[in-house]
mmCIF file of C-alpha atoms in Angstrom:
data_model
loop_
_atom_site.group_PDB
_atom_site.id
_atom_site.type_symbol
_atom_site.label_atom_id
_atom_site.label_comp_id
_atom_site.label_asym_id
_atom_site.label_seq_id
_atom_site.Cartn_x
_atom_site.Cartn_y
_atom_site.Cartn_z
ATOM 1 C CA MET F 26 -124.570 -37.630 101.405
ATOM 2 C CA ALA F 27 -127.367 -36.309 99.234
ATOM 3 C CA GLU F 28 -130.799 -37.933 99.490
ATOM 4 C CA LEU F 29 -131.414 -40.603 96.914
ATOM 5 C CA LYS F 30 -133.920 -39.510 94.330
ATOM 6 C CA LEU F 31 -136.612 -41.831 92.990
ATOM 7 C CA GLU F 32 -134.927 -41.847 89.592
ATOM 8 C CA ASP F 33 -131.778 -43.229 91.240
ATOM 9 C CA ILE F 34 -133.723 -46.095 92.793
ATOM 10 C CA ILE F 35 -135.857 -47.001 89.798
ATOM 11 C CA LYS F 36 -133.156 -48.601 87.694
ATOM 12 C CA GLU F 37 -132.978 -51.992 86.036
ATOM 13 C CA GLU F 38 -130.152 -53.208 88.314
ATOM 14 C CA ASN F 39 -132.155 -52.415 91.474
ATOM 15 C CA LYS F 40 -135.223 -54.343 90.378
ATOM 16 C CA VAL F 41 -136.238 -56.963 92.970
ATOM 17 C CA PHE F 42 -139.716 -57.887 91.821
ATOM 18 C CA SER F 43 -141.465 -57.753 88.474
ATOM 19 C CA LYS F 44 -144.177 -59.587 86.623
ATOM 20 C CA THR F 45 -143.045 -62.996 85.437
ATOM 21 C CA PRO F 46 -142.626 -63.189 81.640
ATOM 22 C CA LEU F 47 -144.746 -66.344 81.657
ATOM 23 C CA PHE F 48 -147.819 -64.124 81.908
ATOM 24 C CA THR F 49 -149.224 -63.069 78.558
ATOM 25 C CA ASP F 50 -149.937 -59.386 77.959
ATOM 26 C CA LYS F 51 -153.661 -59.895 78.343
ATOM 27 C CA PRO F 52 -155.211 -58.188 81.379
ATOM 28 C CA LEU F 53 -156.641 -60.767 83.806
ATOM 29 C CA SER F 54 -160.409 -61.076 83.512
ATOM 30 C CA TYR F 55 -160.912 -61.437 87.261
ATOM 31 C CA CYS F 56 -162.686 -58.973 89.538
ATOM 32 C CA PRO F 57 -160.561 -56.481 91.495
ATOM 33 C CA GLY F 58 -159.042 -58.186 94.541
ATOM 34 C CA CYS F 59 -159.685 -61.766 93.386
ATOM 35 C CA GLY F 60 -157.218 -64.374 94.631
ATOM 36 C CA HIS F 61 -157.034 -66.077 91.241
ATOM 37 C CA GLY F 62 -154.458 -63.570 90.005
ATOM 38 C CA VAL F 63 -152.030 -64.374 92.820
ATOM 39 C CA ALA F 64 -152.587 -68.125 92.388
ATOM 40 C CA HIS F 65 -151.851 -67.814 88.639
ATOM 41 C CA ARG F 66 -148.675 -65.907 89.396
ATOM 42 C CA LEU F 67 -147.453 -68.446 91.951
ATOM 43 C CA VAL F 68 -147.940 -71.365 89.555
ATOM 44 C CA LEU F 69 -146.112 -69.499 86.800
ATOM 45 C CA GLU F 70 -143.288 -68.406 89.106
ATOM 46 C CA VAL F 71 -142.748 -71.980 90.259
ATOM 47 C CA ILE F 72 -142.661 -73.158 86.638
ATOM 48 C CA GLU F 73 -140.172 -70.410 85.833
ATOM 49 C CA GLU F 74 -137.975 -71.212 88.844
ATOM 50 C CA MET F 75 -137.933 -74.927 88.089
ATOM 51 C CA ASN F 76 -137.048 -74.112 84.480
ATOM 52 C CA ILE F 77 -139.725 -76.399 83.067
ATOM 53 C CA THR F 78 -141.472 -73.813 80.880
ATOM 54 C CA ASP F 79 -141.157 -75.922 77.714
ATOM 55 C CA ASN F 80 -141.967 -79.098 79.552
ATOM 56 C CA VAL F 81 -145.227 -78.332 81.305
ATOM 57 C CA ILE F 82 -148.855 -78.791 80.273
ATOM 58 C CA GLY F 83 -151.663 -77.181 82.241
ATOM 59 C CA VAL F 84 -155.330 -78.062 82.124
ATOM 60 C CA ALA F 85 -157.813 -75.206 82.527
ATOM 61 C CA PRO F 86 -161.216 -75.751 84.161
ATOM 62 C CA VAL F 87 -164.654 -74.288 83.608
ATOM 63 C CA GLY F 88 -165.453 -71.440 85.960
ATOM 64 C CA CYS F 89 -163.957 -68.018 86.534
ATOM 65 C CA SER F 90 -160.538 -69.342 85.543
ATOM 66 C CA VAL F 91 -161.832 -70.838 82.280
ATOM 67 C CA LEU F 92 -159.663 -68.381 80.367
ATOM 68 C CA SER F 93 -156.500 -69.115 82.346
ATOM 69 C CA TYR F 94 -154.934 -70.504 79.147
ATOM 70 C CA GLU F 95 -155.162 -66.981 77.750
ATOM 71 C CA PHE F 96 -153.096 -65.590 80.621
ATOM 72 C CA MET F 97 -150.500 -68.310 81.084
ATOM 73 C CA ASN F 98 -147.902 -68.353 78.349
ATOM 74 C CA ILE F 99 -147.375 -72.123 78.568
ATOM 75 C CA ASP F 100 -148.973 -75.149 76.910
ATOM 76 C CA MET F 101 -152.533 -75.425 78.167
ATOM 77 C CA ALA F 102 -155.599 -77.485 77.377
ATOM 78 C CA GLU F 103 -159.226 -76.743 78.192
ATOM 79 C CA ALA F 104 -161.234 -79.555 79.758
ATOM 80 C CA ALA F 105 -164.973 -80.118 79.866
ATOM 81 C CA HIS F 106 -166.599 -78.991 83.091
ATOM 82 C CA GLY F 107 -165.126 -80.941 86.005
ATOM 83 C CA ARG F 108 -163.068 -83.237 83.809
ATOM 84 C CA ALA F 109 -159.719 -81.481 84.122
ATOM 85 C CA THR F 110 -158.157 -84.263 86.212
ATOM 86 C CA ALA F 111 -159.419 -86.909 83.768
ATOM 87 C CA MET F 112 -157.895 -84.975 80.879
ATOM 88 C CA ALA F 113 -154.670 -84.468 82.821
ATOM 89 C CA THR F 114 -154.558 -88.226 83.432
ATOM 90 C CA GLY F 115 -154.640 -88.836 79.688
ATOM 91 C CA ILE F 116 -152.026 -86.191 78.952
ATOM 92 C CA LYS F 117 -149.699 -87.506 81.649
ATOM 93 C CA ARG F 118 -150.025 -91.093 80.433
ATOM 94 C CA VAL F 119 -149.235 -90.111 76.857
ATOM 95 C CA TYR F 120 -146.403 -87.753 77.857
ATOM 96 C CA PRO F 121 -145.055 -89.199 81.123
ATOM 97 C CA GLU F 122 -141.985 -86.969 80.968
ATOM 98 C CA LYS F 123 -144.036 -83.740 80.934
ATOM 99 C CA PHE F 124 -145.131 -81.882 84.041
ATOM 100 C CA VAL F 125 -148.929 -81.853 84.086
ATOM 101 C CA PHE F 126 -151.081 -79.743 86.370
ATOM 102 C CA THR F 127 -154.747 -78.840 86.624
ATOM 103 C CA TYR F 128 -156.018 -75.508 87.889
ATOM 104 C CA GLN F 129 -159.597 -75.803 89.120
ATOM 105 C CA GLY F 130 -162.139 -73.908 91.141
ATOM 106 C CA ASP F 131 -164.561 -75.371 93.652
ATOM 107 C CA GLY F 132 -167.494 -75.488 91.240
ATOM 108 C CA ASP F 133 -165.367 -77.534 88.874
ATOM 109 C CA LEU F 134 -163.384 -79.773 91.197
ATOM 110 C CA ALA F 135 -165.755 -80.213 94.144
ATOM 111 C CA ALA F 136 -169.142 -80.196 92.387
ATOM 112 C CA ILE F 137 -169.401 -81.610 88.879
ATOM 113 C CA GLY F 138 -165.907 -83.088 88.956
ATOM 114 C CA THR F 139 -165.971 -84.783 92.376
ATOM 115 C CA GLY F 140 -165.912 -88.266 90.863
ATOM 116 C CA GLU F 141 -163.031 -87.541 88.498
ATOM 117 C CA THR F 142 -161.052 -85.837 91.227
ATOM 118 C CA ILE F 143 -161.453 -88.605 93.801
ATOM 119 C CA HIS F 144 -160.658 -91.356 91.329
ATOM 120 C CA THR F 145 -157.664 -89.523 89.898
ATOM 121 C CA CYS F 146 -156.311 -89.079 93.429
ATOM 122 C CA ASN F 147 -157.134 -92.677 94.312
ATOM 123 C CA ARG F 148 -155.332 -94.003 91.246
ATOM 124 C CA GLY F 149 -152.384 -91.845 92.227
ATOM 125 C CA GLU F 150 -151.980 -90.258 88.827
ATOM 126 C CA ASN F 151 -148.706 -88.410 88.784
ATOM 127 C CA ILE F 152 -150.121 -84.889 88.389
ATOM 128 C CA VAL F 153 -150.470 -81.676 90.399
ATOM 129 C CA ILE F 154 -153.954 -80.423 91.241
ATOM 130 C CA ILE F 155 -154.327 -76.758 92.205
ATOM 131 C CA PHE F 156 -157.731 -76.220 93.788
ATOM 132 C CA ILE F 157 -159.047 -72.695 94.359
ATOM 133 C CA ASN F 158 -161.767 -72.697 97.014
ATOM 134 C CA ASN F 159 -163.811 -69.550 97.501
ATOM 135 C CA GLY F 160 -166.976 -71.237 98.728
ATOM 136 C CA ILE F 161 -169.190 -69.928 95.952
ATOM 137 C CA TYR F 162 -169.914 -70.182 92.228
ATOM 138 C CA GLY F 163 -168.292 -66.925 91.183
ATOM 139 C CA MET F 164 -168.756 -66.926 87.407
ATOM 140 C CA THR F 165 -172.460 -67.742 87.308
ATOM 141 C CA GLY F 166 -173.507 -65.131 89.851
ATOM 142 C CA GLY F 167 -172.711 -66.270 93.371
ATOM 143 C CA GLN F 168 -174.776 -69.441 93.811
ATOM 144 C CA MET F 169 -174.173 -71.896 96.632
ATOM 145 C CA ALA F 170 -171.318 -74.327 96.030
ATOM 146 C CA PRO F 171 -170.597 -77.642 97.768
ATOM 147 C CA THR F 172 -167.859 -75.783 99.651
ATOM 148 C CA THR F 173 -170.139 -72.967 100.903
ATOM 149 C CA ILE F 174 -169.718 -72.900 104.678
ATOM 150 C CA PRO F 175 -172.721 -73.259 107.047
ATOM 151 C CA ALA F 176 -174.815 -70.081 107.440
ATOM 152 C CA MET F 177 -173.036 -68.411 104.501
ATOM 153 C CA LYS F 178 -175.365 -66.318 102.376
ATOM 154 C CA THR F 179 -175.345 -66.843 98.616
ATOM 155 C CA SER F 180 -177.880 -66.051 95.917
ATOM 156 C CA THR F 181 -179.382 -69.553 96.210
ATOM 157 C CA SER F 182 -179.161 -69.650 100.022
ATOM 158 C CA PRO F 183 -180.266 -66.091 100.831
ATOM 159 C CA TYR F 184 -180.915 -66.889 104.511
ATOM 160 C CA GLY F 185 -177.600 -68.672 104.920
ATOM 161 C CA ARG F 186 -176.705 -72.293 104.184
ATOM 162 C CA ASP F 187 -178.986 -74.483 106.256
ATOM 163 C CA THR F 188 -177.121 -77.760 106.645
ATOM 164 C CA GLN F 189 -180.335 -79.610 107.551
ATOM 165 C CA MET F 190 -181.809 -78.827 104.152
ATOM 166 C CA MET F 191 -178.792 -78.151 101.939
ATOM 167 C CA GLY F 192 -176.294 -80.606 103.330
ATOM 168 C CA ASN F 193 -172.854 -80.102 104.749
ATOM 169 C CA PRO F 194 -169.881 -78.476 103.021
ATOM 170 C CA LEU F 195 -167.511 -80.817 101.238
ATOM 171 C CA LYS F 196 -163.942 -80.728 102.525
ATOM 172 C CA MET F 197 -162.216 -82.073 99.427
ATOM 173 C CA THR F 198 -158.718 -81.695 100.816
ATOM 174 C CA GLU F 199 -159.459 -83.811 103.906
ATOM 175 C CA LEU F 200 -161.199 -86.307 101.635
ATOM 176 C CA VAL F 201 -158.318 -86.853 99.218
ATOM 177 C CA ALA F 202 -155.747 -86.844 102.039
ATOM 178 C CA GLN F 203 -157.086 -90.242 103.137
ATOM 179 C CA LEU F 204 -156.489 -91.819 99.744
ATOM 180 C CA ASP F 205 -153.382 -93.909 99.212
ATOM 181 C CA GLY F 206 -152.727 -92.381 95.788
ATOM 182 C CA THR F 207 -151.963 -88.894 97.075
ATOM 183 C CA CYS F 208 -148.461 -88.017 98.250
ATOM 184 C CA PHE F 209 -148.768 -84.356 99.199
ATOM 185 C CA VAL F 210 -151.974 -82.666 100.314
ATOM 186 C CA ALA F 211 -152.012 -79.137 101.710
ATOM 187 C CA ARG F 212 -154.337 -76.210 102.213
ATOM 188 C CA HIS F 213 -153.084 -72.653 101.925
ATOM 189 C CA ALA F 214 -154.323 -69.122 101.327
ATOM 190 C CA VAL F 215 -153.122 -66.089 99.384
ATOM 191 C CA HIS F 216 -154.493 -63.019 101.132
ATOM 192 C CA THR F 217 -151.409 -61.938 103.108
ATOM 193 C CA PRO F 218 -147.759 -61.745 101.996
ATOM 194 C CA VAL F 219 -146.686 -64.484 104.442
ATOM 195 C CA LEU F 220 -149.385 -66.878 103.265
ATOM 196 C CA VAL F 221 -148.566 -66.130 99.625
ATOM 197 C CA ARG F 222 -144.937 -67.154 100.231
ATOM 198 C CA LYS F 223 -146.046 -70.334 102.030
ATOM 199 C CA THR F 224 -148.399 -71.179 99.184
ATOM 200 C CA LYS F 225 -145.622 -70.752 96.666
ATOM 201 C CA LYS F 226 -143.431 -73.164 98.643
ATOM 202 C CA ALA F 227 -146.279 -75.678 98.708
ATOM 203 C CA ILE F 228 -146.835 -75.436 94.945
ATOM 204 C CA ARG F 229 -143.106 -75.841 94.398
ATOM 205 C CA LYS F 230 -143.158 -78.923 96.598
ATOM 206 C CA ALA F 231 -146.121 -80.340 94.683
ATOM 207 C CA PHE F 232 -144.168 -80.075 91.424
ATOM 208 C CA GLU F 233 -141.130 -81.635 93.117
ATOM 209 C CA TYR F 234 -143.313 -84.621 94.079
ATOM 210 C CA GLN F 235 -144.383 -84.936 90.475
ATOM 211 C CA LYS F 236 -140.739 -84.839 89.419
ATOM 212 C CA ALA F 237 -140.021 -87.668 91.872
ATOM 213 C CA LYS F 238 -143.060 -89.607 90.502
ATOM 214 C CA LYS F 239 -144.642 -90.019 93.927
ATOM 215 C CA GLY F 240 -148.327 -89.713 93.044
ATOM 216 C CA THR F 241 -150.984 -87.025 93.062
ATOM 217 C CA ALA F 242 -150.101 -83.743 94.747
ATOM 218 C CA PHE F 243 -153.100 -81.667 95.799
ATOM 219 C CA VAL F 244 -152.868 -78.025 96.892
ATOM 220 C CA GLU F 245 -156.023 -76.225 97.967
ATOM 221 C CA ILE F 246 -155.942 -72.428 98.047
ATOM 222 C CA VAL F 247 -158.658 -70.784 100.136
ATOM 223 C CA SER F 248 -159.439 -67.577 98.327
ATOM 224 C CA ASN F 249 -161.877 -64.697 98.400
ATOM 225 C CA CYS F 250 -164.704 -63.869 95.999
ATOM 226 C CA ASN F 251 -165.596 -60.308 96.859
ATOM 227 C CA SER F 252 -168.126 -59.995 94.037
ATOM 228 C CA GLY F 253 -169.920 -63.201 95.001
ATOM 229 C CA TRP F 254 -169.775 -62.425 98.690
ATOM 230 C CA LYS F 255 -171.035 -58.874 97.983
ATOM 231 C CA LEU F 256 -168.171 -57.237 99.875
ATOM 232 C CA THR F 257 -165.297 -54.912 99.022
ATOM 233 C CA PRO F 258 -161.923 -56.647 98.507
ATOM 234 C CA LEU F 259 -160.657 -55.585 101.940
ATOM 235 C CA GLN F 260 -163.901 -56.601 103.666
ATOM 236 C CA SER F 261 -163.779 -59.956 101.888
ATOM 237 C CA ILE F 262 -160.267 -60.603 103.225
ATOM 238 C CA LYS F 263 -161.532 -59.879 106.742
ATOM 239 C CA TRP F 264 -164.558 -62.138 106.184
ATOM 240 C CA LEU F 265 -162.286 -64.892 104.868
ATOM 241 C CA GLU F 266 -160.102 -64.718 107.967
ATOM 242 C CA ASP F 267 -163.077 -64.634 110.349
ATOM 243 C CA ASN F 268 -165.295 -67.259 108.735
ATOM 244 C CA MET F 269 -163.574 -69.377 106.065
ATOM 245 C CA LEU F 270 -160.283 -70.077 107.819
ATOM 246 C CA PRO F 271 -161.799 -71.455 111.067
ATOM 247 C CA TYR F 272 -163.722 -73.927 108.908
ATOM 248 C CA TYR F 273 -160.987 -74.659 106.380
ATOM 249 C CA ASN F 274 -157.880 -74.979 108.551
ATOM 250 C CA LEU F 275 -154.635 -74.141 106.783
ATOM 251 C CA GLY F 276 -151.704 -76.492 106.828
ATOM 252 C CA THR F 277 -150.193 -79.620 105.342
ATOM 253 C CA LEU F 278 -152.493 -82.611 105.736
ATOM 254 C CA LYS F 279 -150.314 -85.252 104.169
ATOM 255 C CA GLU F 280 -146.679 -85.320 103.232
ATOM 256 C CA ASP F 281 -144.977 -88.519 102.092
ATOM 257 C CA PRO F 282 -141.172 -88.623 102.144
ATOM 258 C CA LEU F 283 -139.862 -87.017 98.967
ATOM 259 C CA ASP F 284 -136.708 -89.084 98.416
ATOM 260 C CA MET S 27 -126.168 -48.753 109.344
ATOM 261 C CA ALA S 28 -126.954 -48.519 105.706
ATOM 262 C CA LYS S 29 -130.534 -47.547 105.130
ATOM 263 C CA VAL S 30 -132.551 -49.485 102.588
ATOM 264 C CA ARG S 31 -134.584 -47.420 100.186
ATOM 265 C CA GLY S 32 -137.218 -48.791 97.908
ATOM 266 C CA ALA S 33 -139.563 -47.634 95.219
ATOM 267 C CA VAL S 34 -142.505 -49.165 93.438
ATOM 268 C CA VAL S 35 -143.798 -48.540 89.957
ATOM 269 C CA VAL S 36 -147.498 -49.182 89.416
ATOM 270 C CA ASN S 37 -148.749 -50.062 85.967
ATOM 271 C CA ILE S 38 -151.538 -47.517 86.287
ATOM 272 C CA ASP S 39 -153.810 -48.703 83.499
ATOM 273 C CA ARG S 40 -153.714 -52.323 84.704
ATOM 274 C CA CYS S 41 -154.520 -51.447 88.336
ATOM 275 C CA LYS S 42 -158.058 -52.444 89.340
ATOM 276 C CA GLY S 43 -158.101 -50.395 92.535
ATOM 277 C CA CYS S 44 -158.705 -53.285 94.947
ATOM 278 C CA GLU S 45 -156.627 -51.537 97.665
ATOM 279 C CA LEU S 46 -155.049 -54.787 98.894
ATOM 280 C CA CYS S 47 -151.559 -53.289 98.477
ATOM 281 C CA THR S 48 -152.384 -50.275 100.656
ATOM 282 C CA ALA S 49 -153.505 -52.592 103.478
ATOM 283 C CA VAL S 50 -150.326 -54.679 103.585
ATOM 284 C CA CYS S 51 -147.794 -51.828 103.270
ATOM 285 C CA PRO S 52 -145.957 -51.725 106.633
ATOM 286 C CA THR S 53 -144.822 -48.106 106.183
ATOM 287 C CA ASN S 54 -148.047 -46.724 104.675
ATOM 288 C CA VAL S 55 -146.397 -45.698 101.438
ATOM 289 C CA LEU S 56 -149.210 -46.628 99.106
ATOM 290 C CA ALA S 57 -152.552 -44.897 98.787
ATOM 291 C CA MET S 58 -155.289 -44.695 96.203
ATOM 292 C CA HIS S 59 -155.040 -41.765 93.827
ATOM 293 C CA GLU S 60 -157.996 -39.429 93.583
ATOM 294 C CA LYS S 61 -157.789 -39.655 89.788
ATOM 295 C CA VAL S 62 -158.968 -42.710 87.881
ATOM 296 C CA ASN S 63 -157.258 -44.738 85.153
ATOM 297 C CA VAL S 64 -158.599 -45.643 81.712
ATOM 298 C CA LYS S 65 -160.812 -48.332 83.203
ATOM 299 C CA GLY S 66 -162.288 -45.942 85.756
ATOM 300 C CA TYR S 67 -160.558 -47.380 88.806
ATOM 301 C CA HIS S 68 -158.753 -45.312 91.417
ATOM 302 C CA TYR S 69 -155.202 -46.557 91.097
ATOM 303 C CA SER S 70 -152.549 -47.174 93.705
ATOM 304 C CA TYR S 71 -149.603 -44.752 93.913
ATOM 305 C CA MET S 72 -146.718 -43.867 96.214
ATOM 306 C CA ALA S 73 -148.182 -41.162 98.448
ATOM 307 C CA ASN S 74 -145.210 -41.247 100.803
ATOM 308 C CA PRO S 75 -142.231 -42.374 98.676
ATOM 309 C CA GLU S 76 -139.513 -41.619 101.278
ATOM 310 C CA ALA S 77 -140.825 -44.344 103.597
ATOM 311 C CA CYS S 78 -140.656 -47.187 101.061
ATOM 312 C CA THR S 79 -138.243 -49.971 102.002
ATOM 313 C CA GLY S 80 -138.855 -52.178 98.977
ATOM 314 C CA CYS S 81 -140.218 -55.034 101.106
ATOM 315 C CA MET S 82 -142.313 -56.372 98.192
ATOM 316 C CA ASN S 83 -145.423 -56.976 100.345
ATOM 317 C CA CYS S 84 -147.550 -54.941 97.947
ATOM 318 C CA ALA S 85 -146.305 -56.781 94.882
ATOM 319 C CA THR S 86 -146.749 -60.141 96.616
ATOM 320 C CA VAL S 87 -150.462 -59.685 97.254
ATOM 321 C CA CYS S 88 -151.308 -57.730 94.090
ATOM 322 C CA PRO S 89 -153.732 -59.974 92.177
ATOM 323 C CA ASP S 90 -152.918 -58.380 88.837
ATOM 324 C CA THR S 91 -149.142 -58.127 89.292
ATOM 325 C CA VAL S 92 -149.143 -54.447 88.361
ATOM 326 C CA ILE S 93 -146.417 -53.518 90.863
ATOM 327 C CA THR S 94 -142.699 -53.609 90.106
ATOM 328 C CA VAL S 95 -140.396 -53.160 93.089
ATOM 329 C CA TYR S 96 -136.913 -51.599 93.200
ATOM 330 C CA ARG S 97 -134.604 -51.636 96.198
ATOM 331 C CA VAL S 98 -131.217 -50.078 96.869
ATOM 332 C CA LYS S 99 -128.927 -49.710 99.884
ATOM 333 C CA GLU S 100 -128.369 -46.052 100.592
ATOM 334 C CA PRO S 101 -124.649 -45.361 101.018
ATOM 335 C CA SER S 102 -124.067 -44.116 104.560
#
C-alpha cells in the first residue's frame, strides 16, 4: 500500500478538530500563550454542544478580557468594573429562561467585585461564573492582585508579596464554596491537554446546573500570565505548576446532586 | 493493525509563536519555523509530518485556536 500523502489526510471528511464557529473572525487581543484564549474556546464549545447559542447571554468584565464580547459571537453585555455578577443577576431575573454567565478575571471578581460576587453566590442567583485566576493584574501592567500568592514578585511587590504587610491571598473559590447559594464550585486549569478536557467538563456541568435551576455555579480557572510574570509562555506554565497549583489546589470543592 | 495518521494545518498569520503546541506534542511533530509571519512571530509548523497521529493535543492547548486537526486510519 502506498504511503498516505498529506493531501490525502487533509480533507474535510477527516477533520477532527477545528475552531468553533462561535468565535468571531477577530484575532484575540491576548498575549502569546495566555490561558484566556483556551478558556474562551471552552465556554463557546460548551455553548455550541448544548445548542443554546441563541439562548445565552454573557457578561464581560473589565480587565484583559474586557473585549471578550468582540471575540464571542453570542449575546454579550459589558459590566462596570467588578459588577458583572450584579448585572448578570438583573439579566437572569428579567430573562429567567436564558442561560446567563459571567466571565471575569481576578482583578474584577476578587478585588473590586468581591462584594457583588459573594452576595450573588450567597443569594444563589441561577447563573454561571467563570473566574480566571492568574494571580496578577495583567492589563494594567502586572500589579499585585488579591490572588497574588505569598512571595510572588509583581511590579507593586518587587521583593515578593510579604503577607505581614500586604495581607494574605484571597481564595475566592474556597470562600464561595461555603455559601448555601452555590451548587457547584470547582477549580481547574488549562495548561495541559488533560486539564483542558477536565475544565471543559466542569464548565459543561456548570451550565447543566443552571439548566436544572440549582443555584450559582462557580468555576475557577488557574491560568498563566507570562507577560505579567515576566516569563516566556513555557516558563510560565512551569512556574504555574511549581508555585500556583500547590497553593490553589485543583478539584471540585462542592457538588450538589444535579437531579 | 491499522495505523492512524494525522495532520495539522496551522493558520500561520494567526499564530503568536507561544510554542505551547510544540511542548505537548507526544511525537515531536511540531516545531517553530525559522521564518516569521506577518505579525513577526515564529510560527508553528509540522517539522516531522510522518509522525503525526492526530491526537489533538496541540489544538487543545492552543490559546488562539489556530490549529485544525485531520485524522485518518491508514488502510493496512
